[in-house]
mmCIF file of C-alpha atoms in Angstrom:
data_model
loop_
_atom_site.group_PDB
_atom_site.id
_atom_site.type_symbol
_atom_site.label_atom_id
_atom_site.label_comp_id
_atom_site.label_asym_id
_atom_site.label_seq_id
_atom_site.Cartn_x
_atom_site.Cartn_y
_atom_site.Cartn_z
ATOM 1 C CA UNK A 1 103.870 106.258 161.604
ATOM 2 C CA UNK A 2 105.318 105.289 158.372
ATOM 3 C CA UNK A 3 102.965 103.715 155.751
ATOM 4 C CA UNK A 4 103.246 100.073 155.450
ATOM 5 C CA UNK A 5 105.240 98.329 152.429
ATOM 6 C CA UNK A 6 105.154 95.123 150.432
ATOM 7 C CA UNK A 7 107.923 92.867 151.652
ATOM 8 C CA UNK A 8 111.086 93.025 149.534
ATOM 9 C CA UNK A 9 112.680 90.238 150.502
ATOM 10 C CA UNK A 10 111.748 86.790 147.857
ATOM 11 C CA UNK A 11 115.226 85.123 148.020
ATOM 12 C CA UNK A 12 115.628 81.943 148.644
ATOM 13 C CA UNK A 13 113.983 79.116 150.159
ATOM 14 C CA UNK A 14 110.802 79.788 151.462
ATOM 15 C CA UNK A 15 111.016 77.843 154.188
ATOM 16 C CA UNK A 16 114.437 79.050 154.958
ATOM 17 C CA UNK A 17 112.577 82.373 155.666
ATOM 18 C CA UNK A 18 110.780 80.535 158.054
ATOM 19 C CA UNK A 19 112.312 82.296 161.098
ATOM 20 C CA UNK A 20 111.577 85.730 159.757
ATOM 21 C CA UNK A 21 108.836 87.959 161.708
ATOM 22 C CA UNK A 22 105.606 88.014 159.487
ATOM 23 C CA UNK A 23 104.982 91.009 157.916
ATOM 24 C CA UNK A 24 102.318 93.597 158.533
ATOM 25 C CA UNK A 25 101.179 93.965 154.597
ATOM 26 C CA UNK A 26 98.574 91.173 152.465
ATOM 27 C CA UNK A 27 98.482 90.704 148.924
ATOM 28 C CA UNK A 28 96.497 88.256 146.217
ATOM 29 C CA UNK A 29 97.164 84.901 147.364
ATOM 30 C CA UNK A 30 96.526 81.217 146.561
ATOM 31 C CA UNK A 31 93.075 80.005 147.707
ATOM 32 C CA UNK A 32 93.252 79.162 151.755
ATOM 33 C CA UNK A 33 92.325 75.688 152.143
ATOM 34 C CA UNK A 34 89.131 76.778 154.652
ATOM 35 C CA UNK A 35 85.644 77.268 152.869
ATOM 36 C CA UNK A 36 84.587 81.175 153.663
ATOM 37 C CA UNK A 37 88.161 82.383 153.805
ATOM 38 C CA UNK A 38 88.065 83.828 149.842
ATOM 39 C CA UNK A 39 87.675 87.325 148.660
ATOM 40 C CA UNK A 40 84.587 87.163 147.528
ATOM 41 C CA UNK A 41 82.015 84.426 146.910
ATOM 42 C CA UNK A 42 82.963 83.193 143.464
ATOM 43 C CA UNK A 43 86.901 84.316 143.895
ATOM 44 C CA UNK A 44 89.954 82.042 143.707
ATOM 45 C CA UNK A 45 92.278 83.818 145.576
ATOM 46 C CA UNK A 46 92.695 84.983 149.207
ATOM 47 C CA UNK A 47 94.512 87.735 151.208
ATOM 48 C CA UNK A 48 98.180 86.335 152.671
ATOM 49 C CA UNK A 49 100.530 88.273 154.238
ATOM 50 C CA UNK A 50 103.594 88.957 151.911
ATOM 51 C CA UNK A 51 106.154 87.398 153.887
ATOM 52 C CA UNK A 52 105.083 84.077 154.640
ATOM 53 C CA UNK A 53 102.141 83.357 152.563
ATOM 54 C CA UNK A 54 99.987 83.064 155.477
ATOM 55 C CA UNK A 55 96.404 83.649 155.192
ATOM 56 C CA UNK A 56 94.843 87.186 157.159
ATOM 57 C CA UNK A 57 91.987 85.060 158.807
ATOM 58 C CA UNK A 58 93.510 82.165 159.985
ATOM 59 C CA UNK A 59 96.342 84.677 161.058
ATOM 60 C CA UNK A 60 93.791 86.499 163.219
ATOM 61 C CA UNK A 61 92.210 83.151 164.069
ATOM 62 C CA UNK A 62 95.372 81.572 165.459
ATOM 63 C CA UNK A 63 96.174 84.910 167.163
ATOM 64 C CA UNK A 64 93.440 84.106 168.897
ATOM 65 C CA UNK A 65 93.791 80.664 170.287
ATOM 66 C CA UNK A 66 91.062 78.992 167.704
ATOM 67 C CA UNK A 67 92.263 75.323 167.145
ATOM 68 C CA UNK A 68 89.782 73.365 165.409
ATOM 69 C CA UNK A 69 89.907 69.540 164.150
ATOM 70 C CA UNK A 70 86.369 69.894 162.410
ATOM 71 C CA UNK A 71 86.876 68.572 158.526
ATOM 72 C CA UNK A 72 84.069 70.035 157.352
ATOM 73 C CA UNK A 73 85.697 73.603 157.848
ATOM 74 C CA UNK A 74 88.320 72.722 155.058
ATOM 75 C CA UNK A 75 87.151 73.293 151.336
ATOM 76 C CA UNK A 76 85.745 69.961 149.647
ATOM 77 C CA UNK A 77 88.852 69.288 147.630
ATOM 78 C CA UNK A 78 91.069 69.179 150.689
ATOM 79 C CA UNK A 79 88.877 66.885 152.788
ATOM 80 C CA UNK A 80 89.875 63.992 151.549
ATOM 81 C CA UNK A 81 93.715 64.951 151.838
ATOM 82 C CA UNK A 82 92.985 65.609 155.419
ATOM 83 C CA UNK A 83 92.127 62.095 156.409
ATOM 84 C CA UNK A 84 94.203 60.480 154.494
ATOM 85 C CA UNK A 85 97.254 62.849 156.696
ATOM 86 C CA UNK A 86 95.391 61.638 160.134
ATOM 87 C CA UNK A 87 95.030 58.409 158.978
ATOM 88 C CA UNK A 88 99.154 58.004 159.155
ATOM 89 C CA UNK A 89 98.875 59.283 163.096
ATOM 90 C CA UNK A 90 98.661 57.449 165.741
ATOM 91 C CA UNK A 91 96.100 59.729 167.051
ATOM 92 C CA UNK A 92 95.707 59.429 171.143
ATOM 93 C CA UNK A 93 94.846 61.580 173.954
ATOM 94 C CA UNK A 94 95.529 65.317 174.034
ATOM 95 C CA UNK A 95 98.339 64.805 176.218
ATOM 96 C CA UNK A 96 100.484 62.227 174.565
ATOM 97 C CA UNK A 97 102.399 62.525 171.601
ATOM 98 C CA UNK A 98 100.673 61.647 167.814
ATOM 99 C CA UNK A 99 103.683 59.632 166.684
ATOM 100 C CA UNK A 100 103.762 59.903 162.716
ATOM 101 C CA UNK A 101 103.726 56.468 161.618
ATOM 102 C CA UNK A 102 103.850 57.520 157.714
ATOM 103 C CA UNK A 103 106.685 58.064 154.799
ATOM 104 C CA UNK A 104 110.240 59.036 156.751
ATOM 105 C CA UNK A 105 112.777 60.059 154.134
ATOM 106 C CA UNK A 106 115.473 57.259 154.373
ATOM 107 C CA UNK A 107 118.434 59.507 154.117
ATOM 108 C CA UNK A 108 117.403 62.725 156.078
ATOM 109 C CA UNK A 109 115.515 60.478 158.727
ATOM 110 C CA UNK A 110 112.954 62.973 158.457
ATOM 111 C CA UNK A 111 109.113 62.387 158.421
ATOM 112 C CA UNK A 112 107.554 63.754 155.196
ATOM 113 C CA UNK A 113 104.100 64.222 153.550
ATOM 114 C CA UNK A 114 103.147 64.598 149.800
ATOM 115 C CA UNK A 115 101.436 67.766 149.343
ATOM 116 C CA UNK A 116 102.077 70.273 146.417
ATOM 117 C CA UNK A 117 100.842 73.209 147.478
ATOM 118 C CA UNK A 118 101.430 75.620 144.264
ATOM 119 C CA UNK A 119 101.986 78.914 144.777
ATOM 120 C CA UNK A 120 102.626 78.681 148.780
ATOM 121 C CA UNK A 121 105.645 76.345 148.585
ATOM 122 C CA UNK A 122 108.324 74.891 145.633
ATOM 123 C CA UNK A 123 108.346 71.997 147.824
ATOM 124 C CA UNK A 124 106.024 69.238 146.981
ATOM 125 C CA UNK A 125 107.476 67.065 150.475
ATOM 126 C CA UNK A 126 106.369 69.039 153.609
ATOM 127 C CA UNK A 127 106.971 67.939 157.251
ATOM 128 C CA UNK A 128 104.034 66.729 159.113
ATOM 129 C CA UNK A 129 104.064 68.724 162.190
ATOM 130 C CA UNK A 130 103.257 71.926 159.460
ATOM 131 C CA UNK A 131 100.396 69.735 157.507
ATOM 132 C CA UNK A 132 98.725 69.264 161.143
ATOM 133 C CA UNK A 133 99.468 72.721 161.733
ATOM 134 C CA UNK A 134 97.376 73.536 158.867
ATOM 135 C CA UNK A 135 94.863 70.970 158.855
ATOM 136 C CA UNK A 136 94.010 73.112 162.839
ATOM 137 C CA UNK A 137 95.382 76.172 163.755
ATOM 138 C CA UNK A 138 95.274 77.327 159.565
ATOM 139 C CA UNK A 139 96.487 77.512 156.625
ATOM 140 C CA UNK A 140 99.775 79.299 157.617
ATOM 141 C CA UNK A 141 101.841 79.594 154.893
ATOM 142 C CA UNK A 142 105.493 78.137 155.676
ATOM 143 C CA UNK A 143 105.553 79.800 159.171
ATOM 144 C CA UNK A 144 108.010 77.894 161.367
ATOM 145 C CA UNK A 145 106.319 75.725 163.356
ATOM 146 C CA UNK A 146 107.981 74.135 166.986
ATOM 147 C CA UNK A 147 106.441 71.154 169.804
ATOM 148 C CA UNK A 148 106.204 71.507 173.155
ATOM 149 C CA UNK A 149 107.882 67.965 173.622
ATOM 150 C CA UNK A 150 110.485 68.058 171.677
ATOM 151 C CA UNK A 151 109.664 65.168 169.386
ATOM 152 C CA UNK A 152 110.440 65.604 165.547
ATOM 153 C CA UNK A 153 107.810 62.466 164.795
ATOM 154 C CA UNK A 154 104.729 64.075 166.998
ATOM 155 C CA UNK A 155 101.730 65.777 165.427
ATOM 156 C CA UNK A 156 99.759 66.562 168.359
ATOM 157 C CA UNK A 157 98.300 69.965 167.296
ATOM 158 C CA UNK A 158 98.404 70.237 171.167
ATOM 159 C CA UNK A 159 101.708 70.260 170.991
ATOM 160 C CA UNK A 160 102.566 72.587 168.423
ATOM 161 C CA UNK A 161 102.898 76.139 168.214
ATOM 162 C CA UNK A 162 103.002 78.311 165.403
ATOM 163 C CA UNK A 163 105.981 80.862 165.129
ATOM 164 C CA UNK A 164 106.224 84.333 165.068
ATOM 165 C CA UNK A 165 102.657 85.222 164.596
ATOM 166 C CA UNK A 166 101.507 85.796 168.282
ATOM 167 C CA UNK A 167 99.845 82.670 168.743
ATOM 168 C CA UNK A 168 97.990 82.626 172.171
ATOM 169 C CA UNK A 169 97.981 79.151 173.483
ATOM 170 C CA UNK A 170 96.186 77.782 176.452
ATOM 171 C CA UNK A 171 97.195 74.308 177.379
ATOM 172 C CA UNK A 172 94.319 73.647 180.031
ATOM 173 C CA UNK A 173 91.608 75.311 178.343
ATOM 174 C CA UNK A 174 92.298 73.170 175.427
ATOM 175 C CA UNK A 175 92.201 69.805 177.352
ATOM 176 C CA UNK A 176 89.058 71.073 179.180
ATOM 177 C CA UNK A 177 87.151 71.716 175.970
ATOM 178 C CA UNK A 178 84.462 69.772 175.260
ATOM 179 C CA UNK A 179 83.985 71.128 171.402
ATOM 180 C CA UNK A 180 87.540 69.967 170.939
ATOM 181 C CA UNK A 181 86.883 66.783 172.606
ATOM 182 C CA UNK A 182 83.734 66.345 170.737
ATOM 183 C CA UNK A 183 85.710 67.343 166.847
ATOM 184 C CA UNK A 184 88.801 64.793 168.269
ATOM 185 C CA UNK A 185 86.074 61.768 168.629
ATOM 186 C CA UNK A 186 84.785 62.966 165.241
ATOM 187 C CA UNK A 187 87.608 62.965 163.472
ATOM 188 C CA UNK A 188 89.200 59.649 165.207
ATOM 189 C CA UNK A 189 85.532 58.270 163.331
ATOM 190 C CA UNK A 190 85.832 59.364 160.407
ATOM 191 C CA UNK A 191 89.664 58.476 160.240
ATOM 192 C CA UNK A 192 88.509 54.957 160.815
ATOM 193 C CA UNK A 193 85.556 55.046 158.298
ATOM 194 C CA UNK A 194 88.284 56.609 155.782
ATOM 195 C CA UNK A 195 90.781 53.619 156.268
ATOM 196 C CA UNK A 196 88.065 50.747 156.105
ATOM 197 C CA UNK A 197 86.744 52.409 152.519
ATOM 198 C CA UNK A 198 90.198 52.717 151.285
ATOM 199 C CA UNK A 199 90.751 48.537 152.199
ATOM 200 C CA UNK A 200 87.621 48.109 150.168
ATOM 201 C CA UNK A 201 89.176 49.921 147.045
ATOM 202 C CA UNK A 202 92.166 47.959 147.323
ATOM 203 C CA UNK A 203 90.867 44.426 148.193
ATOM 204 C CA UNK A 204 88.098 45.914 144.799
ATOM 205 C CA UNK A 205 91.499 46.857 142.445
ATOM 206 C CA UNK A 206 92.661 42.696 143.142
ATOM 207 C CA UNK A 207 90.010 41.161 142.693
ATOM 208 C CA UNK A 208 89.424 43.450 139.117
ATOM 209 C CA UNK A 209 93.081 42.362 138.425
ATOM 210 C CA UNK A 210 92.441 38.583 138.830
ATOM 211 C CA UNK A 211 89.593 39.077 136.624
ATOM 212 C CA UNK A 212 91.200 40.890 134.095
ATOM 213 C CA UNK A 213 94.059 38.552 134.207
ATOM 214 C CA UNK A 214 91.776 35.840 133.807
ATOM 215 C CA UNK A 215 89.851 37.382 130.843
ATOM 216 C CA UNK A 216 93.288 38.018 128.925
ATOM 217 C CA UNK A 217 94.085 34.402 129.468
ATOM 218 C CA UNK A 218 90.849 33.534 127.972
ATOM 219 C CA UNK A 219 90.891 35.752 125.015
ATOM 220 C CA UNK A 220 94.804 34.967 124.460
ATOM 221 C CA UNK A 221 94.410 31.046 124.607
ATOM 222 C CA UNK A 222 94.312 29.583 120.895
ATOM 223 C CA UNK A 223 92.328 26.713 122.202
ATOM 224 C CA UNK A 224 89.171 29.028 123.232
ATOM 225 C CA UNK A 225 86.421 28.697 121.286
ATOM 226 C CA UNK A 226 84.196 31.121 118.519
ATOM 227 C CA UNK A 227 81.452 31.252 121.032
ATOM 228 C CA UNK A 228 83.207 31.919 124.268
ATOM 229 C CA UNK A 229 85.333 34.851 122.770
ATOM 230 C CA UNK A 230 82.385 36.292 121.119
ATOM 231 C CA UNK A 231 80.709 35.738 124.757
ATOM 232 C CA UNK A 232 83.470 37.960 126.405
ATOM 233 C CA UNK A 233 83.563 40.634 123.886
ATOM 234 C CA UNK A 234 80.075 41.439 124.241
ATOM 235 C CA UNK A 235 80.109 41.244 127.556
ATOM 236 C CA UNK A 236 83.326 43.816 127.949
ATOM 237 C CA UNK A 237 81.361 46.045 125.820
ATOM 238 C CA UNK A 238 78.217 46.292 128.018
ATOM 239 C CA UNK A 239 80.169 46.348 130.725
ATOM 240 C CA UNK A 240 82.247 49.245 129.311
ATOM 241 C CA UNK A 241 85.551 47.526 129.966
ATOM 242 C CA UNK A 242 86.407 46.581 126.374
ATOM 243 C CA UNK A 243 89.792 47.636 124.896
ATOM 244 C CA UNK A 244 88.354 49.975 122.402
ATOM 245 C CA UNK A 245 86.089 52.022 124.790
ATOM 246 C CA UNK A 246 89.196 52.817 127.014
ATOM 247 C CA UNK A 247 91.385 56.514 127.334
ATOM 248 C CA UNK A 248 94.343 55.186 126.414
ATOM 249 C CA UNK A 249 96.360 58.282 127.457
ATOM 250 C CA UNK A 250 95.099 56.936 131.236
ATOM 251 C CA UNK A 251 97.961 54.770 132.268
ATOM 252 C CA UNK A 252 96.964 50.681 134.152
ATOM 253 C CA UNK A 253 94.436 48.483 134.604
ATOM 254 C CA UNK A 254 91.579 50.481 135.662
ATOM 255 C CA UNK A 255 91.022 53.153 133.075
ATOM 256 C CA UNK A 256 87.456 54.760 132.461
ATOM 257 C CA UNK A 257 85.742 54.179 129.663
ATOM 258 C CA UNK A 258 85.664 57.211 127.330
ATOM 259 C CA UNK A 259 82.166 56.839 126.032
ATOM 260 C CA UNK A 260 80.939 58.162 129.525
ATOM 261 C CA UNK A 261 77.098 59.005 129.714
ATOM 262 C CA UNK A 262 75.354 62.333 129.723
ATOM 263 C CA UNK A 263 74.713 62.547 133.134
ATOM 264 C CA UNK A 264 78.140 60.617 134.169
ATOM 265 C CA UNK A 265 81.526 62.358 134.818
ATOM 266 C CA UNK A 266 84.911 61.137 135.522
ATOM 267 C CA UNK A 267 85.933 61.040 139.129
ATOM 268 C CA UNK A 268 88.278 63.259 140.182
ATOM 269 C CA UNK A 269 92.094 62.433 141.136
ATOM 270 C CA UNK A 270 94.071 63.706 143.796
ATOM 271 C CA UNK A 271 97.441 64.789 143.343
#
């Protein structure tokens, strides 16, 4: 048998090679989105197979039947993605459809899902049947991806089934599994914990911007006094709010303060 070679075929569209067979040869990837699946402890990258950027293990994984809704298998930086992609499903039982209820592209009619996933995709818009593919059978490159049901809007990882990798797929031992039962009423809680915190933030942001906005008018208004403007400026600067203590490369309302302390850091942001 001949020795295996690297796939020569990189023109165009990766998702237009879609419908290829998946190659039988790895090389350096991206990072897979699962904790565990990296070369090596400390490493950034992880073996995908040539054609299709798919990662080896959750190849061999999905080639196995392993379907999984646990979060806490995906690396920390991609946890928070996750629920906010299952908070935008209408998540029901195993055997009716997930009906995407987030961003449809008005002139395609197609569903979408902002996700730039550098160097798997040139695409930063992704359809959501292959995010939920992802985010449970694994991170899969841009291997086609097809429903049982025939609906374009429904994300039931039930429904869907990977292409051209082999995928062995076992419709009643999957509804009969009580670990999957037990991750789906996980996740449906932590979905709802994930939208009630993200209300907070926002009902937090308004009532920031009618203080603010209530502030400026004080500071702005001729008729204010020495002692209430000296009041507010001291009080902005404890509070580490004041005009001169904020990044002013950091665009809105609610920028940090750039005199952060020692043990402080700046919260991450998600693209």
């Amino acid at each position: 048998m001949a020795e295996a070679q690297p796939n020569k075929r990189r023109g165009g569209h990766a998702y237009g090679r879609r419908n290829l067979k998946i190659s039988n040869t790895a090389e350096e990837g991206e990072l897979c989105i699962y904790s565990g699946h990296s070369l090596g402890r400390f490493s950034s990258h992880s073996m995908r197979y040539d054609s299709h950027q798919a990662c080896v293990r959750c190849v061999a994984a999905a080639r196995e039947g392993r379907l999984s809704f646990d979060i806490e298998r995906l690396l920390k930086t991609h946890r928070n993605r996750a629920l906010r992609f299952w908070s935008q499903i209408e998540i029901g039982q195993p055997d009716e459809c997930w009906r995407w209820k987030g961003c449809i592209n008005p002139r395609t009619d197609q569903p979408q899902f902002a996700w730039r996933r550098i160097g798997i995709s040139t695409s930063t818009q992704h359809h959501p049947q292959r995010v939920a593919m992802w985010f449970t059978w694994g991170d899969l490159g841009f291997t086609g991806v097809k429903t049982t049901c025939g609906d374009k809007y429904c994300c039931n990882p039930f429904h869907l089934i990977p292409q051209n990798i082999g995928v062995f797929v076992d419709q009643d031992s999957y509804m009969e599994s009580f670990e999957l039962a037990c991750q789906l009423h996980t996740l449906k809680q932590q979905v709802s914990e994930y939208v009630i915190e993200e209300a907070l933030k926002e009902q937090a942001k308004l009532d920031q911007s009618a203080e603010i906005d209530d502030r400026t008018a004080l500071l702005l208004n001729p008729d204010t006094g020495f002692g209430d403007r000296f009041e507010a400026v001291i009080t902005d600067m404890l509070n580490n709010s004041h005009i001169s203590q904020l990044n002013p490369e950091d665009s809105g309302l609610y920028r940090a303060p750039t005199d952060h302390g020692e043990d402080e850091q700046e919260p991450t942001k998600e693209d």
